Amino acid sequence: MRIIVQKYGGSSVATVKRIQRVAKRIVELKDQNTAVVVVVSAMGKTTDKLVAKAHSITEQPKVREYDMLLATGEQVSIALVTMAIDALGCEAVSLTGAQAGIITDNVHGKATISEIHTERIMKLLNEGKIVIVAGFQGVNLEDDITTLGRGGSDTTAVALAAALKAELCEILTDVDGVYSADPNKIDSARKLDEISYDEMLELASLGAKVLHPRSVELAKEYGVDLHVRSSFNMREGTIVKEEETLEKKRIVSGIASDPKIAKVSVLGVPDRPGIAATIFGALAEAHINVDIIVQNVNREGINDISFTISRDDADHAVATLKKLPQDMCAGGVVVDDKIAKVSIVGAGMISRPGVAAGMFRALADEGINIDMISTSEIRVSCIIARNRADDAVSALHRAFESDLA
């Protein structure tokens, strides 16, 4: 059986008219002798509205009830999409994450899929039905609804594609594919015909909004080819797949920025073994992901340690650190949330010296100061002032434009 998994984002199902257009597209795919599983997000800004309602009642809603609330957005979408398909004379069945057999761990708000029981989906596909699955959600072993974090519908789609051994996973959104930079901000941004898992994972984790990082990790782990394309036209998009070699024609594949980060500095840290392990162990137990880490030069047995995290986790991180023994951060904890991360990504830079120097020169010529730097074999990231992020991306795109071809 040829199976294709499609995922439609919130903008693709934001109105009844758009839902009807999506339904027509799904039926046309089914008519190509294909078994179709569709993952949908909540309509438009539904999740944002639900978040606002929760916080209008309490600033700190219980995480279990928060997940119970947010999961309803996708439930509305799957019912309406299924009704639209039925209206076209094709049979479809809607399933919540739990009904689709998506089992997660117990971390509310940031749950990880642990397994998928595909028996019910396969039974429906064998009966010739289209299956519409609620993205972003699952159920833990205590039968409580959990959510996968914002952007989690991408993860749902890729996980289902892997579990069902689908031929392809299509991520349909409001852009035509993966671009060298945000096309809404950079007029000269170029659509990429294909990109490697590693490059896409770097771009996704660095602020490119087209795919959720966890979904790319899963695609790479299970060898699921992704096709990122627009739900508003039939043009070919960008294929995300494994590459035979990292020796690429493109030195730089993309430029990304992430303004939703914060720098946390722990001051007055004693210079002795085990301190860093304790600090970052506490953050890990609090489910706070840490990105760039810098330890300042030792001065009389005392260090300062700075790191970047999601801005949404800043208050939680400070509260977590304040629970540590006082001598671990005798100078206090300072948060700077007026920063952004700008990054260049490309598998070709692994064998081309001078790429980082070119990035630093482009930022310097624009008068942009660099606060922190982080690198990998295929990525260079800089922390800068948030109000210069767009200027930085423009400058970097100009500097590397010939390499983006």
Coordinates of N, CA and C in Angstrom, one line a residue, residues 160-329:
L160 N 4.2 9.8 12.5 CA 3.3 8.9 11.8 C 3.8 8.4 10.5
A161 N 4.5 9.2 9.7 CA 5.1 8.7 8.5 C 6.1 7.6 8.7
A162 N 6.9 7.8 9.8 CA 7.9 6.8 10.2 C 7.2 5.5 10.6
A163 N 6.2 5.6 11.5 CA 5.6 4.4 12.0 C 4.8 3.7 10.9
L164 N 4.2 4.4 10.0 CA 3.4 3.8 8.9 C 4.3 3.4 7.7
K165 N 5.6 3.7 7.8 CA 6.5 3.5 6.6 C 6.0 4.1 5.4
A166 N 5.6 5.4 5.5 CA 5.0 6.1 4.4 C 6.1 6.4 3.3
E167 N 5.6 6.5 2.1 CA 6.6 6.9 1.0 C 7.1 8.3 1.1
L168 N 6.3 9.2 1.7 CA 6.7 10.6 1.7 C 5.8 11.3 2.8
C169 N 6.4 12.3 3.4 CA 5.7 13.2 4.3 C 5.7 14.6 3.8
E170 N 4.5 15.1 3.4 CA 4.4 16.5 2.9 C 4.0 17.4 4.0
I171 N 4.8 18.5 4.2 CA 4.5 19.5 5.1 C 4.0 20.7 4.3
L172 N 2.7 20.9 4.3 CA 2.1 22.0 3.5 C 1.8 23.2 4.4
T173 N 2.3 24.4 3.9 CA 2.2 25.6 4.8 C 1.9 26.8 3.9
D174 N 2.2 28.0 4.3 CA 1.9 29.2 3.6 C 3.1 29.7 2.8
V175 N 4.2 29.0 2.7 CA 5.3 29.4 1.9 C 5.6 28.2 0.9
D176 N 6.3 28.5 -0.2 CA 6.5 27.6 -1.3 C 7.6 26.5 -1.0
G177 N 8.3 26.7 0.1 CA 9.4 25.8 0.4 C 10.3 26.4 1.4
V178 N 11.6 25.8 1.5 CA 12.6 26.4 2.3 C 13.4 27.4 1.6
Y179 N 13.6 28.6 2.1 CA 14.3 29.6 1.5 C 15.6 29.9 2.2
S180 N 16.5 30.6 1.4 CA 17.8 30.9 2.0 C 17.7 31.9 3.1
A181 N 16.6 32.6 3.2 CA 16.3 33.5 4.3 C 14.8 33.7 4.3
D182 N 14.3 34.4 5.3 CA 12.8 34.7 5.4 C 12.4 35.5 4.2
P183 N 11.6 35.0 3.2 CA 11.2 35.7 2.0 C 10.3 36.9 2.3
N184 N 9.7 36.9 3.5 CA 8.9 38.1 3.9 C 9.7 39.3 4.3
K185 N 11.0 39.0 4.5 CA 11.9 40.1 4.9 C 13.1 40.4 3.9
I186 N 13.5 39.3 3.2 CA 14.6 39.5 2.3 C 14.0 39.2 0.9
D187 N 13.9 40.2 0.0 CA 13.3 40.1 -1.3 C 14.2 39.1 -2.2
S188 N 15.5 39.1 -2.0 CA 16.3 38.3 -2.8 C 16.5 36.9 -2.3
A189 N 15.7 36.5 -1.2 CA 15.8 35.1 -0.7 C 15.4 34.1 -1.8
R190 N 16.2 33.0 -1.8 CA 16.0 32.0 -2.9 C 15.4 30.7 -2.3
K191 N 14.5 30.1 -3.1 CA 13.9 28.8 -2.7 C 14.9 27.8 -3.0
L192 N 15.1 26.8 -2.1 CA 16.1 25.7 -2.3 C 15.3 24.5 -2.8
D193 N 15.8 23.9 -3.9 CA 15.1 22.7 -4.4 C 15.2 21.5 -3.4
E194 N 16.4 21.4 -2.8 CA 16.6 20.4 -1.8 C 17.6 20.8 -0.7
I195 N 17.6 20.2 0.4 CA 18.5 20.5 1.5 C 18.6 19.3 2.4
S196 N 19.8 19.1 3.0 CA 20.1 17.9 3.8 C 19.4 18.0 5.1
Y197 N 19.2 16.9 5.7 CA 18.6 16.9 7.1 C 19.4 17.7 8.0
D198 N 20.8 17.6 8.0 CA 21.6 18.3 8.9 C 21.5 19.8 8.8
E199 N 21.5 20.3 7.5 CA 21.3 21.7 7.3 C 19.9 22.2 7.7
M200 N 18.9 21.4 7.4 CA 17.6 21.8 7.8 C 17.4 21.8 9.3
L201 N 18.0 20.9 10.0 CA 17.9 20.8 11.4 C 18.6 22.0 12.1
E202 N 19.7 22.4 11.5 CA 20.4 23.6 12.0 C 19.5 24.9 11.8
L203 N 18.9 25.0 10.6 CA 18.1 26.2 10.3 C 16.8 26.2 11.2
A204 N 16.2 25.0 11.3 CA 15.0 24.9 12.1 C 15.3 25.3 13.6
S205 N 16.4 24.8 14.1 CA 16.7 25.1 15.5 C 17.2 26.5 15.8
L206 N 17.6 27.2 14.7 CA 18.1 28.5 14.8 C 17.1 29.6 14.5
G207 N 15.8 29.2 14.3 CA 14.8 30.3 14.1 C 14.0 30.2 12.8
A208 N 14.5 29.4 11.8 CA 13.7 29.3 10.6 C 12.4 28.6 11.0
K209 N 11.2 29.2 10.6 CA 9.9 28.8 11.1 C 9.3 27.7 10.3
V210 N 9.8 27.3 9.2 CA 9.1 26.4 8.2 C 9.0 25.0 8.8
L211 N 9.9 24.5 9.6 CA 9.8 23.2 10.2 C 10.2 23.2 11.7
H212 N 9.5 22.3 12.4 CA 9.9 22.2 13.8 C 11.1 21.3 14.0
P213 N 12.1 21.7 14.8 CA 13.4 21.0 14.8 C 13.2 19.5 15.2
R214 N 12.3 19.2 16.1 CA 12.1 17.8 16.5 C 11.6 16.9 15.3
S215 N 10.8 17.6 14.4 CA 10.4 16.8 13.2 C 11.5 16.5 12.3
V216 N 12.5 17.4 12.2 CA 13.6 17.1 11.3 C 14.5 16.0 11.9
E217 N 14.7 16.0 13.3 CA 15.4 15.0 13.9 C 14.8 13.6 13.7
L218 N 13.5 13.6 13.8 CA 12.8 12.3 13.5 C 12.9 11.8 12.1
A219 N 12.8 12.8 11.2 CA 13.0 12.5 9.7 C 14.3 11.9 9.5
K220 N 15.4 12.5 10.0 CA 16.7 12.0 9.8 C 16.9 10.6 10.5
E221 N 16.4 10.5 11.7 CA 16.6 9.2 12.4 C 15.9 8.0 11.7
Y222 N 14.7 8.3 11.1 CA 14.0 7.2 10.4 C 14.0 7.2 8.9
G223 N 14.8 8.2 8.3 CA 15.0 8.2 6.9 C 13.7 8.6 6.2
V224 N 12.9 9.5 6.7 CA 11.6 10.0 6.1 C 11.9 11.2 5.2
D225 N 11.7 11.1 3.9 CA 11.9 12.2 3.1 C 10.7 13.2 3.3
L226 N 11.1 14.5 3.4 CA 10.1 15.5 3.6 C 9.9 16.4 2.4
H227 N 8.7 16.8 2.0 CA 8.5 17.7 1.0 C 7.8 18.9 1.5
V228 N 8.5 20.0 1.7 CA 7.9 21.3 2.2 C 7.4 22.1 1.0
R229 N 6.1 22.3 1.0 CA 5.5 23.0 -0.1 C 4.3 23.8 0.3
S230 N 3.8 24.7 -0.5 CA 2.6 25.5 -0.2 C 1.3 24.8 -0.3
S231 N 0.4 25.1 0.6 CA -0.9 24.5 0.4 C -1.8 25.4 -0.5
F232 N -1.3 26.5 -0.9 CA -2.1 27.4 -1.7 C -1.8 27.3 -3.2
N233 N -0.9 26.5 -3.6 CA -0.6 26.2 -5.0 C 0.0 24.8 -5.2
M234 N 0.2 24.4 -6.4 CA 0.6 23.0 -6.6 C 2.1 23.0 -7.0
R235 N 2.8 24.1 -6.9 CA 4.2 24.1 -7.2 C 5.1 23.2 -6.4
E236 N 6.1 22.7 -7.0 CA 7.1 21.9 -6.2 C 7.8 22.7 -5.2
G237 N 8.0 22.1 -4.0 CA 8.6 22.8 -2.9 C 10.1 22.4 -2.7
T238 N 10.5 22.2 -1.5 CA 11.8 21.8 -1.1 C 11.8 20.4 -0.6
I239 N 12.7 19.5 -1.1 CA 12.9 18.2 -0.5 C 13.9 18.2 0.5
V240 N 13.6 17.7 1.7 CA 14.6 17.5 2.8 C 14.9 16.0 2.9
K241 N 16.2 15.7 2.7 CA 16.6 14.3 2.7 C 18.0 14.1 3.1
E242 N 18.4 12.9 3.2 CA 19.8 12.5 3.5 C 20.7 12.8 2.3
E243 N 21.9 13.3 2.5 CA 22.8 13.5 1.4 C 23.9 12.5 1.5
E244 N 24.4 12.1 0.3 CA 25.5 11.1 0.3 C 26.8 11.6 0.9
T245 N 27.0 12.9 0.7 CA 28.2 13.6 1.3 C 27.9 15.0 1.7
L246 N 28.6 15.5 2.6 CA 28.5 16.9 3.0 C 29.3 17.9 2.1
E247 N 30.0 17.3 1.1 CA 30.7 18.2 0.1 C 29.7 18.8 -0.8
K248 N 29.3 20.0 -0.5 CA 28.2 20.6 -1.2 C 28.7 21.7 -2.2
K249 N 27.8 22.0 -3.2 CA 28.1 23.1 -4.1 C 27.9 24.4 -3.3
R250 N 26.8 24.5 -2.5 CA 26.5 25.7 -1.8 C 27.4 25.8 -0.6
I251 N 28.1 26.8 -0.4 CA 28.9 27.0 0.8 C 27.9 27.4 2.0
V252 N 27.0 28.3 1.7 CA 25.9 28.6 2.7 C 24.6 28.3 2.1
S253 N 23.8 27.6 2.8 CA 22.4 27.2 2.3 C 21.4 28.1 2.8
G254 N 21.6 28.7 4.0 CA 20.5 29.6 4.6 C 21.0 30.4 5.7
I255 N 20.2 31.5 5.9 CA 20.5 32.4 7.0 C 19.2 32.5 7.9
A256 N 19.4 32.4 9.2 CA 18.2 32.4 10.1 C 18.4 33.3 11.2
S257 N 17.4 33.8 11.8 CA 17.4 34.6 13.0 C 16.4 34.2 14.0
D258 N 16.7 34.3 15.2 CA 15.7 33.9 16.3 C 15.7 35.0 17.3
P259 N 14.6 35.8 17.4 CA 14.5 36.9 18.3 C 13.9 36.5 19.7
K260 N 13.5 35.2 19.8 CA 12.8 34.8 20.9 C 13.7 34.0 21.9
I261 N 14.8 34.6 22.2 CA 15.8 34.0 23.1 C 16.2 35.0 24.2
A262 N 16.8 34.5 25.2 CA 17.3 35.3 26.3 C 18.6 34.8 26.8
K263 N 19.5 35.7 27.3 CA 20.8 35.3 27.8 C 20.7 35.4 29.3
V264 N 21.0 34.2 30.0 CA 21.0 34.2 31.4 C 22.5 34.1 31.9
S265 N 22.9 35.0 32.8 CA 24.3 35.0 33.3 C 24.2 34.7 34.8
V266 N 24.9 33.6 35.2 CA 25.1 33.2 36.6 C 26.4 33.8 37.1
L267 N 26.4 34.7 38.0 CA 27.5 35.5 38.4 C 28.1 34.9 39.7
G268 N 29.5 35.0 39.8 CA 30.1 34.6 41.1 C 30.1 33.1 41.3
V269 N 30.4 32.3 40.2 CA 30.3 30.9 40.3 C 31.7 30.3 40.8
P270 N 31.8 29.6 41.8 CA 33.1 29.0 42.3 C 33.7 28.1 41.2
D271 N 35.0 28.3 41.1 CA 35.7 27.5 40.1 C 36.2 26.2 40.7
R272 N 35.3 25.2 40.7 CA 35.6 23.9 41.2 C 34.8 22.8 40.5
P273 N 35.3 21.6 40.5 CA 34.7 20.5 39.7 C 33.2 20.3 40.2
G274 N 32.4 20.1 39.2 CA 31.0 19.7 39.6 C 30.0 20.8 39.6
I275 N 30.5 22.1 39.6 CA 29.5 23.2 39.7 C 28.7 23.3 38.4
A276 N 29.4 23.3 37.2 CA 28.6 23.4 36.0 C 27.6 22.2 35.8
A277 N 28.1 21.0 36.3 CA 27.2 19.9 36.2 C 25.9 20.1 37.0
T278 N 26.1 20.7 38.2 CA 24.9 20.9 39.1 C 24.0 22.0 38.5
I279 N 24.6 23.0 38.0 CA 23.8 24.1 37.4 C 22.9 23.6 36.2
F280 N 23.6 23.0 35.3 CA 22.9 22.6 34.0 C 22.1 21.3 34.3
G281 N 22.5 20.5 35.3 CA 21.6 19.4 35.6 C 20.3 19.9 36.2
A282 N 20.3 20.9 37.0 CA 19.1 21.5 37.5 C 18.2 22.0 36.4
L283 N 18.8 22.7 35.4 CA 18.0 23.2 34.3 C 17.4 22.0 33.4
A284 N 18.2 21.0 33.3 CA 17.7 19.8 32.5 C 16.5 19.2 33.2
E285 N 16.6 19.0 34.5 CA 15.5 18.5 35.3 C 14.2 19.3 35.2
A286 N 14.4 20.6 35.0 CA 13.3 21.6 34.8 C 12.8 21.6 33.3
H287 N 13.4 20.8 32.5 CA 13.1 20.7 31.1 C 13.3 22.0 30.3
I288 N 14.4 22.6 30.7 CA 14.8 23.9 30.0 C 16.0 23.6 29.1
N289 N 15.8 23.8 27.8 CA 16.9 23.6 26.8 C 17.9 24.7 26.8
V290 N 19.1 24.4 26.9 CA 20.2 25.4 26.9 C 20.9 25.4 25.5
D291 N 21.2 26.5 25.0 CA 21.9 26.6 23.7 C 23.4 27.0 23.9
I292 N 23.7 28.2 23.6 CA 25.1 28.6 23.7 C 25.5 28.8 25.1
I293 N 26.7 28.3 25.5 CA 27.2 28.4 26.8 C 28.6 29.1 26.8
V294 N 28.8 30.1 27.6 CA 30.2 30.7 27.6 C 30.5 30.9 29.1
Q295 N 31.8 30.4 29.5 CA 32.3 30.7 30.8 C 33.4 31.7 30.7
N296 N 33.3 32.8 31.5 CA 34.2 33.8 31.5 C 35.5 33.4 32.1
V297 N 36.6 34.2 31.9 CA 37.9 33.9 32.4 C 37.9 33.9 33.9
N298 N 38.6 32.9 34.5 CA 38.6 32.8 35.9 C 39.3 34.0 36.6
R299 N 38.7 34.5 37.6 CA 39.4 35.6 38.4 C 39.3 35.2 39.9
E300 N 40.5 34.9 40.5 CA 40.6 34.6 41.9 C 39.6 33.5 42.3
G301 N 39.5 32.4 41.5 CA 38.7 31.3 41.8 C 37.2 31.5 41.6
I302 N 36.8 32.5 40.8 CA 35.4 32.8 40.6 C 35.2 33.0 39.1
N303 N 34.1 32.4 38.6 CA 33.7 32.5 37.2 C 32.3 33.1 37.0
D304 N 32.0 33.6 35.8 CA 30.6 33.9 35.4 C 30.3 33.0 34.3
I305 N 29.1 32.4 34.3 CA 28.7 31.5 33.3 C 27.4 32.1 32.6
S306 N 27.5 32.3 31.3 CA 26.3 32.8 30.5 C 25.8 31.7 29.5
F307 N 24.5 31.7 29.3 CA 24.0 30.7 28.4 C 22.7 31.3 27.8
T308 N 22.3 30.8 26.6 CA 21.1 31.3 26.0 C 20.0 30.2 26.1
I309 N 18.7 30.6 26.2 CA 17.6 29.8 26.3 C 16.4 30.4 25.6
S310 N 15.3 29.7 25.4 CA 14.1 30.4 24.9 C 13.7 31.5 25.9
R311 N 13.2 32.6 25.3 CA 12.7 33.7 26.2 C 11.6 33.2 27.1
D312 N 10.8 32.3 26.6 CA 9.6 31.8 27.4 C 10.1 31.1 28.6
D313 N 11.3 30.6 28.6 CA 11.8 29.8 29.8 C 12.6 30.6 30.8
A314 N 12.7 31.9 30.5 CA 13.6 32.8 31.3 C 13.2 32.8 32.8
D315 N 12.0 33.1 33.1 CA 11.5 33.2 34.5 C 11.7 31.8 35.2
H316 N 11.3 30.7 34.5 CA 11.5 29.4 35.0 C 12.9 29.1 35.3
A317 N 13.8 29.5 34.4 CA 15.3 29.3 34.6 C 15.8 30.0 35.9
V318 N 15.4 31.3 36.0 CA 15.8 32.0 37.2 C 15.3 31.4 38.5
A319 N 14.1 31.0 38.5 CA 13.5 30.4 39.7 C 14.2 29.1 40.0
T320 N 14.6 28.3 39.0 CA 15.3 27.1 39.2 C 16.7 27.3 39.8
L321 N 17.4 28.3 39.2 CA 18.8 28.6 39.7 C 18.8 29.2 41.1
K322 N 17.7 29.9 41.5 CA 17.7 30.5 42.8 C 17.5 29.4 43.9
K323 N 17.1 28.2 43.5 CA 17.0 27.1 44.4 C 18.3 26.4 44.7
L324 N 19.3 26.7 44.0 CA 20.6 26.1 44.2 C 21.3 26.7 45.4
P325 N 22.3 26.0 46.0 CA 23.0 26.6 47.1 C 23.6 28.0 46.8
Q326 N 23.5 28.9 47.8 CA 23.8 30.3 47.5 C 25.2 30.5 46.9
D327 N 26.2 29.7 47.4 CA 27.6 29.9 46.9 C 27.8 29.6 45.4
M328 N 26.8 28.9 44.8 CA 26.9 28.6 43.4 C 26.7 29.8 42.5
C329 N 26.0 30.8 43.0 CA 25.7 32.0 42.2 C 25.7 33.2 43.1

